[in-house]
């Protein structure tokens, strides 16, 4: 009985909350299993962390993504998940879950590439053996995307309001300043994620979605896991009720276009006058649209 309930509760979460849930579960499993079996702490993580050696990466290429689901401690996990939660709330009021995942995962990948290239290009890191874990690159990517897309939108920081572009600038400067001091690999990854977020948002404002190809790639992978029986059943329905289905599709397509037009109009208003210029009804509509997607 508990399993279906958990599955239902998970399905109700938005994409940012689902990422948080997966990260927390991975953290618990990564800590608990080695402890119970009397193994070394990194027994599981070593197969998923991103090494700085290109030869090692060739034997675990999946680590360019999987490193982001592992964390070095409870504090590391907490702050990353907190950032994902807050940036996710803002992002999903503007765009759908698929675009959030595009920005996040591409930020993770580019952050990993910055880490690997940095350790193999700059002499300061040549004699260092390091590995990368943590969701910071993905979180930084989403945050900088928002800061670039809505630079003049104000957010509350403790007792005063600041514009989003200032938040982004402080984050990037902080990583640059700390790069030679400590956690150099982590800061390289943050900068890679930040660069992806900036590039994605700046191109999107020009009408170019640089994540569209990646999105199609992810869809093709997801399709591999769909059962053949389900596909056969869908084909039977289309053959027997083609007329009804076509009519229904026409109505659905019309509703989707109308729905998207309203979203686009609200996004245009935000880009011109800021998020606070929206009425309560418009904010509620964006929130519900984000939830549905």
Short mmCIF file of C-alpha atoms in Angstrom, two decimals:
data_model
loop_
_atom_site.label_atom_id
_atom_site.label_comp_id
_atom_site.label_asym_id
_atom_site.label_seq_id
_atom_site.Cartn_x
_atom_site.Cartn_y
_atom_site.Cartn_z
CA UNK A 1 0.00 0.00 0.00
CA UNK A 2 2.86 2.37 0.79
CA UNK A 3 4.52 1.95 -2.63
CA UNK A 4 1.55 3.23 -4.71
CA UNK A 5 1.12 6.13 -2.26
CA UNK A 6 4.76 7.16 -2.65
CA UNK A 7 4.49 6.88 -6.42
CA UNK A 8 1.38 9.07 -6.40
CA UNK A 9 2.99 11.68 -4.15
CA UNK A 10 6.09 11.75 -6.36
CA UNK A 11 3.97 12.25 -9.49
CA UNK A 12 2.39 15.35 -7.92
CA UNK A 13 5.74 17.10 -7.49
CA UNK A 14 6.99 19.60 -10.06
CA UNK A 15 10.24 18.82 -11.88
CA UNK A 16 12.43 20.80 -9.46
CA UNK A 17 10.89 19.00 -6.46
CA UNK A 18 11.38 15.66 -8.20
CA UNK A 19 15.08 16.45 -8.69
CA UNK A 20 15.34 17.29 -5.00
CA UNK A 21 13.64 14.02 -4.03
CA UNK A 22 15.97 11.96 -6.25
CA UNK A 23 19.05 13.73 -4.83
CA UNK A 24 17.93 13.09 -1.26
CA UNK A 25 17.26 9.39 -1.94
CA UNK A 26 20.65 9.00 -3.64
CA UNK A 27 22.34 10.71 -0.69
CA UNK A 28 20.67 8.35 1.82
CA UNK A 29 21.46 5.22 -0.22
CA UNK A 30 25.06 6.33 -0.82
CA UNK A 31 25.58 6.86 2.92
CA UNK A 32 23.56 3.94 4.30
CA UNK A 33 24.55 0.95 2.13
CA UNK A 34 28.36 1.25 2.56
CA UNK A 35 27.86 1.79 6.31
CA UNK A 36 25.62 -1.26 6.77
CA UNK A 37 27.87 -3.49 4.67
CA UNK A 38 31.08 -2.24 6.28
CA UNK A 39 32.44 -0.85 3.02
CA UNK A 40 34.38 2.32 2.26
CA UNK A 41 32.28 5.50 2.08
CA UNK A 42 32.96 6.07 -1.62
CA UNK A 43 32.17 2.51 -2.70
CA UNK A 44 29.08 3.61 -4.65
CA UNK A 45 30.01 7.21 -5.44
CA UNK A 46 33.28 6.28 -7.17
CA UNK A 47 31.30 4.76 -10.05
CA UNK A 48 29.28 7.92 -10.61
CA UNK A 49 31.56 10.85 -9.70
CA UNK A 50 33.30 12.72 -12.52
CA UNK A 51 37.09 12.16 -12.54
CA UNK A 52 39.45 14.80 -13.90
CA UNK A 53 41.44 12.24 -15.91
CA UNK A 54 40.17 11.87 -19.48
CA UNK A 55 41.21 8.19 -19.61
CA UNK A 56 39.15 7.44 -16.49
CA UNK A 57 36.16 9.25 -17.98
CA UNK A 58 36.31 6.99 -21.04
CA UNK A 59 35.50 4.04 -18.75
CA UNK A 60 32.53 5.79 -17.11
CA UNK A 61 31.15 8.34 -19.59
CA UNK A 62 27.82 8.46 -17.74
CA UNK A 63 29.58 10.35 -14.95
CA UNK A 64 29.29 13.63 -16.94
CA UNK A 65 25.67 13.64 -15.69
CA UNK A 66 25.54 11.27 -12.70
CA UNK A 67 28.09 13.25 -10.68
CA UNK A 68 25.39 15.85 -10.06
CA UNK A 69 23.29 13.43 -7.98
CA UNK A 70 25.98 12.80 -5.35
CA UNK A 71 27.02 15.10 -2.50
CA UNK A 72 29.88 15.19 -0.03
CA UNK A 73 27.85 15.92 3.10
CA UNK A 74 24.52 17.07 4.50
CA UNK A 75 25.49 20.75 4.22
CA UNK A 76 26.53 20.33 0.59
CA UNK A 77 23.20 18.63 -0.17
CA UNK A 78 21.08 21.12 1.80
CA UNK A 79 22.35 24.30 0.12
CA UNK A 80 22.19 22.84 -3.37
CA UNK A 81 18.63 21.58 -2.85
CA UNK A 82 17.59 24.91 -1.34
CA UNK A 83 18.84 26.74 -4.43
CA UNK A 84 17.10 24.29 -6.79
CA UNK A 85 13.85 24.76 -4.87
CA UNK A 86 13.83 28.55 -5.03
CA UNK A 87 15.10 28.96 -8.59
CA UNK A 88 12.68 26.22 -9.63
CA UNK A 89 9.71 28.18 -8.28
CA UNK A 90 10.62 31.24 -10.34
CA UNK A 91 11.58 29.30 -13.48
CA UNK A 92 8.43 27.14 -13.54
CA UNK A 93 6.23 30.24 -13.31
CA UNK A 94 7.67 31.24 -16.68
CA UNK A 95 8.48 28.02 -18.56
CA UNK A 96 7.55 24.35 -18.63
CA UNK A 97 9.23 21.36 -17.00
CA UNK A 98 10.99 20.25 -20.19
CA UNK A 99 12.82 23.58 -20.57
CA UNK A 100 13.78 23.53 -16.89
CA UNK A 101 15.30 20.09 -17.36
CA UNK A 102 17.09 21.26 -20.51
CA UNK A 103 18.73 24.20 -18.74
CA UNK A 104 19.55 22.13 -15.65
CA UNK A 105 21.06 19.10 -17.39
CA UNK A 106 22.94 21.13 -19.99
CA UNK A 107 24.34 23.19 -17.11
CA UNK A 108 25.43 19.98 -15.39
CA UNK A 109 27.13 18.75 -18.58
CA UNK A 110 28.90 22.03 -19.36
CA UNK A 111 29.89 22.40 -15.72
CA UNK A 112 31.47 18.95 -15.89
CA UNK A 113 33.29 19.86 -19.11
CA UNK A 114 34.65 23.07 -17.55
CA UNK A 115 35.95 20.97 -14.64
CA UNK A 116 37.65 18.40 -16.88
CA UNK A 117 39.09 20.94 -19.32
CA UNK A 118 40.32 23.16 -16.49
CA UNK A 119 42.25 20.31 -14.90
CA UNK A 120 43.77 19.28 -18.23
CA UNK A 121 44.59 22.74 -19.66
CA UNK A 122 45.84 24.88 -16.77
CA UNK A 123 49.25 23.95 -15.31
CA UNK A 124 48.08 24.80 -11.80
CA UNK A 125 46.02 21.57 -11.79
CA UNK A 126 48.36 19.20 -13.67
CA UNK A 127 49.60 17.32 -10.59
CA UNK A 128 46.19 17.16 -8.94
CA UNK A 129 43.98 14.08 -8.83
CA UNK A 130 40.40 15.21 -8.25
CA UNK A 131 36.80 14.20 -8.86
CA UNK A 132 33.58 16.22 -9.06
CA UNK A 133 30.25 15.68 -7.31
CA UNK A 134 27.28 17.93 -6.54
CA UNK A 135 24.32 19.62 -8.24
CA UNK A 136 25.78 23.14 -8.04
CA UNK A 137 26.49 23.46 -11.78
CA UNK A 138 22.87 22.65 -12.66
CA UNK A 139 21.50 24.97 -9.98
CA UNK A 140 23.83 27.78 -11.09
CA UNK A 141 22.71 27.28 -14.68
CA UNK A 142 19.03 27.75 -13.81
CA UNK A 143 19.75 30.73 -11.55
CA UNK A 144 21.86 32.58 -14.14
CA UNK A 145 19.27 31.77 -16.80
CA UNK A 146 16.64 33.59 -14.71
CA UNK A 147 19.01 36.47 -13.92
CA UNK A 148 19.70 36.90 -17.65
CA UNK A 149 16.11 36.50 -18.82
CA UNK A 150 14.65 38.86 -16.18
CA UNK A 151 17.64 41.03 -15.19
CA UNK A 152 15.60 43.90 -13.72
CA UNK A 153 13.18 41.74 -11.74
CA UNK A 154 13.61 42.42 -8.02
CA UNK A 155 13.79 39.74 -5.35
CA UNK A 156 13.82 40.02 -1.58
CA UNK A 157 17.18 39.36 0.10
CA UNK A 158 16.85 39.50 3.90
CA UNK A 159 15.74 43.12 4.50
CA UNK A 160 15.97 44.73 1.06
CA UNK A 161 15.21 44.17 -2.62
CA UNK A 162 17.89 43.58 -5.25
CA UNK A 163 17.69 43.08 -9.00
CA UNK A 164 18.33 39.61 -10.35
CA UNK A 165 21.29 40.69 -12.48
CA UNK A 166 23.03 41.76 -9.25
CA UNK A 167 22.43 38.32 -7.72
CA UNK A 168 23.94 36.67 -10.79
CA UNK A 169 26.93 39.02 -10.85
CA UNK A 170 27.71 38.35 -7.17
CA UNK A 171 27.50 34.60 -7.71
CA UNK A 172 29.89 34.62 -10.69
CA UNK A 173 32.35 37.02 -9.01
CA UNK A 174 32.32 34.85 -5.89
CA UNK A 175 33.29 31.79 -7.91
CA UNK A 176 36.05 33.67 -9.73
CA UNK A 177 37.50 35.03 -6.48
CA UNK A 178 37.42 31.65 -4.71
CA UNK A 179 38.81 29.70 -7.69
CA UNK A 180 42.47 29.89 -6.59
CA UNK A 181 41.63 29.60 -2.88
CA UNK A 182 39.65 26.41 -2.34
CA UNK A 183 37.40 23.87 -4.09
CA UNK A 184 38.76 24.93 -7.48
CA UNK A 185 37.03 22.08 -9.32
CA UNK A 186 33.67 22.99 -7.84
CA UNK A 187 34.03 26.65 -8.82
CA UNK A 188 35.04 25.69 -12.36
CA UNK A 189 31.84 23.64 -12.60
CA UNK A 190 29.77 26.54 -11.22
CA UNK A 191 31.21 28.84 -13.89
CA UNK A 192 30.44 26.30 -16.60
CA UNK A 193 26.85 26.03 -15.45
CA UNK A 194 26.56 29.81 -15.18
CA UNK A 195 27.87 30.25 -18.72
CA UNK A 196 25.30 27.79 -20.06
CA UNK A 197 22.47 29.58 -18.24
CA UNK A 198 23.56 32.95 -19.63
CA UNK A 199 23.97 31.62 -23.17
CA UNK A 200 20.64 29.79 -23.13
CA UNK A 201 18.64 32.79 -21.87
CA UNK A 202 20.36 35.36 -24.09
CA UNK A 203 19.71 33.22 -27.17
CA UNK A 204 16.13 32.52 -26.13
CA UNK A 205 15.36 36.25 -26.00
CA UNK A 206 16.45 36.32 -29.66
CA UNK A 207 14.10 33.46 -30.53
CA UNK A 208 16.75 30.70 -30.54
CA UNK A 209 16.21 27.68 -28.29
CA UNK A 210 19.68 26.13 -28.09
CA UNK A 211 18.30 23.25 -26.04
CA UNK A 212 15.80 22.00 -28.66
CA UNK A 213 18.20 19.37 -30.05
CA UNK A 214 19.03 18.12 -26.55
CA UNK A 215 15.31 17.97 -25.77
CA UNK A 216 14.68 15.76 -28.82
CA UNK A 217 17.57 13.53 -27.77
CA UNK A 218 16.07 13.13 -24.29
CA UNK A 219 12.66 12.36 -25.81
CA UNK A 220 14.17 9.64 -27.98
CA UNK A 221 15.77 8.05 -24.91
CA UNK A 222 12.47 8.21 -23.03
CA UNK A 223 10.71 6.53 -25.95
CA UNK A 224 13.04 3.54 -25.66
CA UNK A 225 11.47 2.70 -22.31
CA UNK A 226 7.90 2.68 -23.57
CA UNK A 227 6.38 -0.77 -23.82
CA UNK A 228 5.54 -2.23 -27.24
CA UNK A 229 2.13 -3.40 -25.96
CA UNK A 230 1.12 0.15 -25.14
CA UNK A 231 2.12 1.29 -28.63
CA UNK A 232 0.11 -1.54 -30.22
CA UNK A 233 -2.96 -0.63 -28.19
CA UNK A 234 -2.69 3.00 -29.24
CA UNK A 235 -2.48 1.99 -32.91
CA UNK A 236 -5.68 -0.07 -32.57
CA UNK A 237 -7.55 2.87 -31.10
CA UNK A 238 -6.48 5.15 -33.92
CA UNK A 239 -7.67 2.70 -36.56
CA UNK A 240 -11.08 2.07 -35.06
CA UNK A 241 -11.88 5.65 -34.07
CA UNK A 242 -9.93 7.76 -36.51
CA UNK A 243 -12.65 10.31 -37.15
CA UNK A 244 -13.42 10.87 -33.49
CA UNK A 245 -9.73 11.03 -32.65
CA UNK A 246 -9.00 13.56 -35.39
CA UNK A 247 -11.82 15.80 -34.20
CA UNK A 248 -10.61 15.54 -30.63
CA UNK A 249 -7.04 16.32 -31.68
CA UNK A 250 -8.25 19.43 -33.53
CA UNK A 251 -9.96 20.71 -30.38
CA UNK A 252 -6.93 19.90 -28.23
CA UNK A 253 -4.55 21.60 -30.67
CA UNK A 254 -6.74 24.71 -30.71
CA UNK A 255 -6.86 24.80 -26.91
CA UNK A 256 -3.09 24.38 -26.71
CA UNK A 257 -2.47 27.22 -29.16
CA UNK A 258 -4.84 29.52 -27.25
CA UNK A 259 -3.21 28.53 -23.97
CA UNK A 260 0.30 29.16 -25.34
CA UNK A 261 -0.70 32.53 -26.78
CA UNK A 262 -1.85 33.64 -23.33
CA UNK A 263 1.43 32.44 -21.80
CA UNK A 264 3.47 34.28 -24.46
CA UNK A 265 1.52 37.49 -23.85
CA UNK A 266 2.23 37.30 -20.12
CA UNK A 267 5.94 36.58 -20.72
CA UNK A 268 6.14 39.61 -23.02
CA UNK A 269 4.60 41.72 -20.27
CA UNK A 270 7.19 40.40 -17.77
CA UNK A 271 10.10 41.16 -20.11
CA UNK A 272 8.87 44.73 -20.57
CA UNK A 273 7.58 45.66 -17.11
CA UNK A 274 8.80 42.96 -14.72
CA UNK A 275 7.07 40.13 -12.86
CA UNK A 276 5.47 42.45 -10.29
CA UNK A 277 3.49 44.18 -13.05
CA UNK A 278 1.33 41.06 -13.44
CA UNK A 279 -2.11 40.90 -11.93
CA UNK A 280 -2.92 38.20 -9.39
CA UNK A 281 -4.93 36.34 -12.04
CA UNK A 282 -1.97 36.37 -14.43
CA UNK A 283 0.42 35.14 -11.73
CA UNK A 284 -2.01 32.35 -10.81
CA UNK A 285 -2.34 31.40 -14.47
CA UNK A 286 1.46 31.13 -14.88
CA UNK A 287 1.74 29.11 -11.69
CA UNK A 288 -0.94 26.64 -12.83
CA UNK A 289 0.61 26.39 -16.28
CA UNK A 290 3.97 25.53 -14.73
CA UNK A 291 2.34 22.87 -12.54
CA UNK A 292 0.50 21.30 -15.49
CA UNK A 293 3.70 21.05 -17.51
#
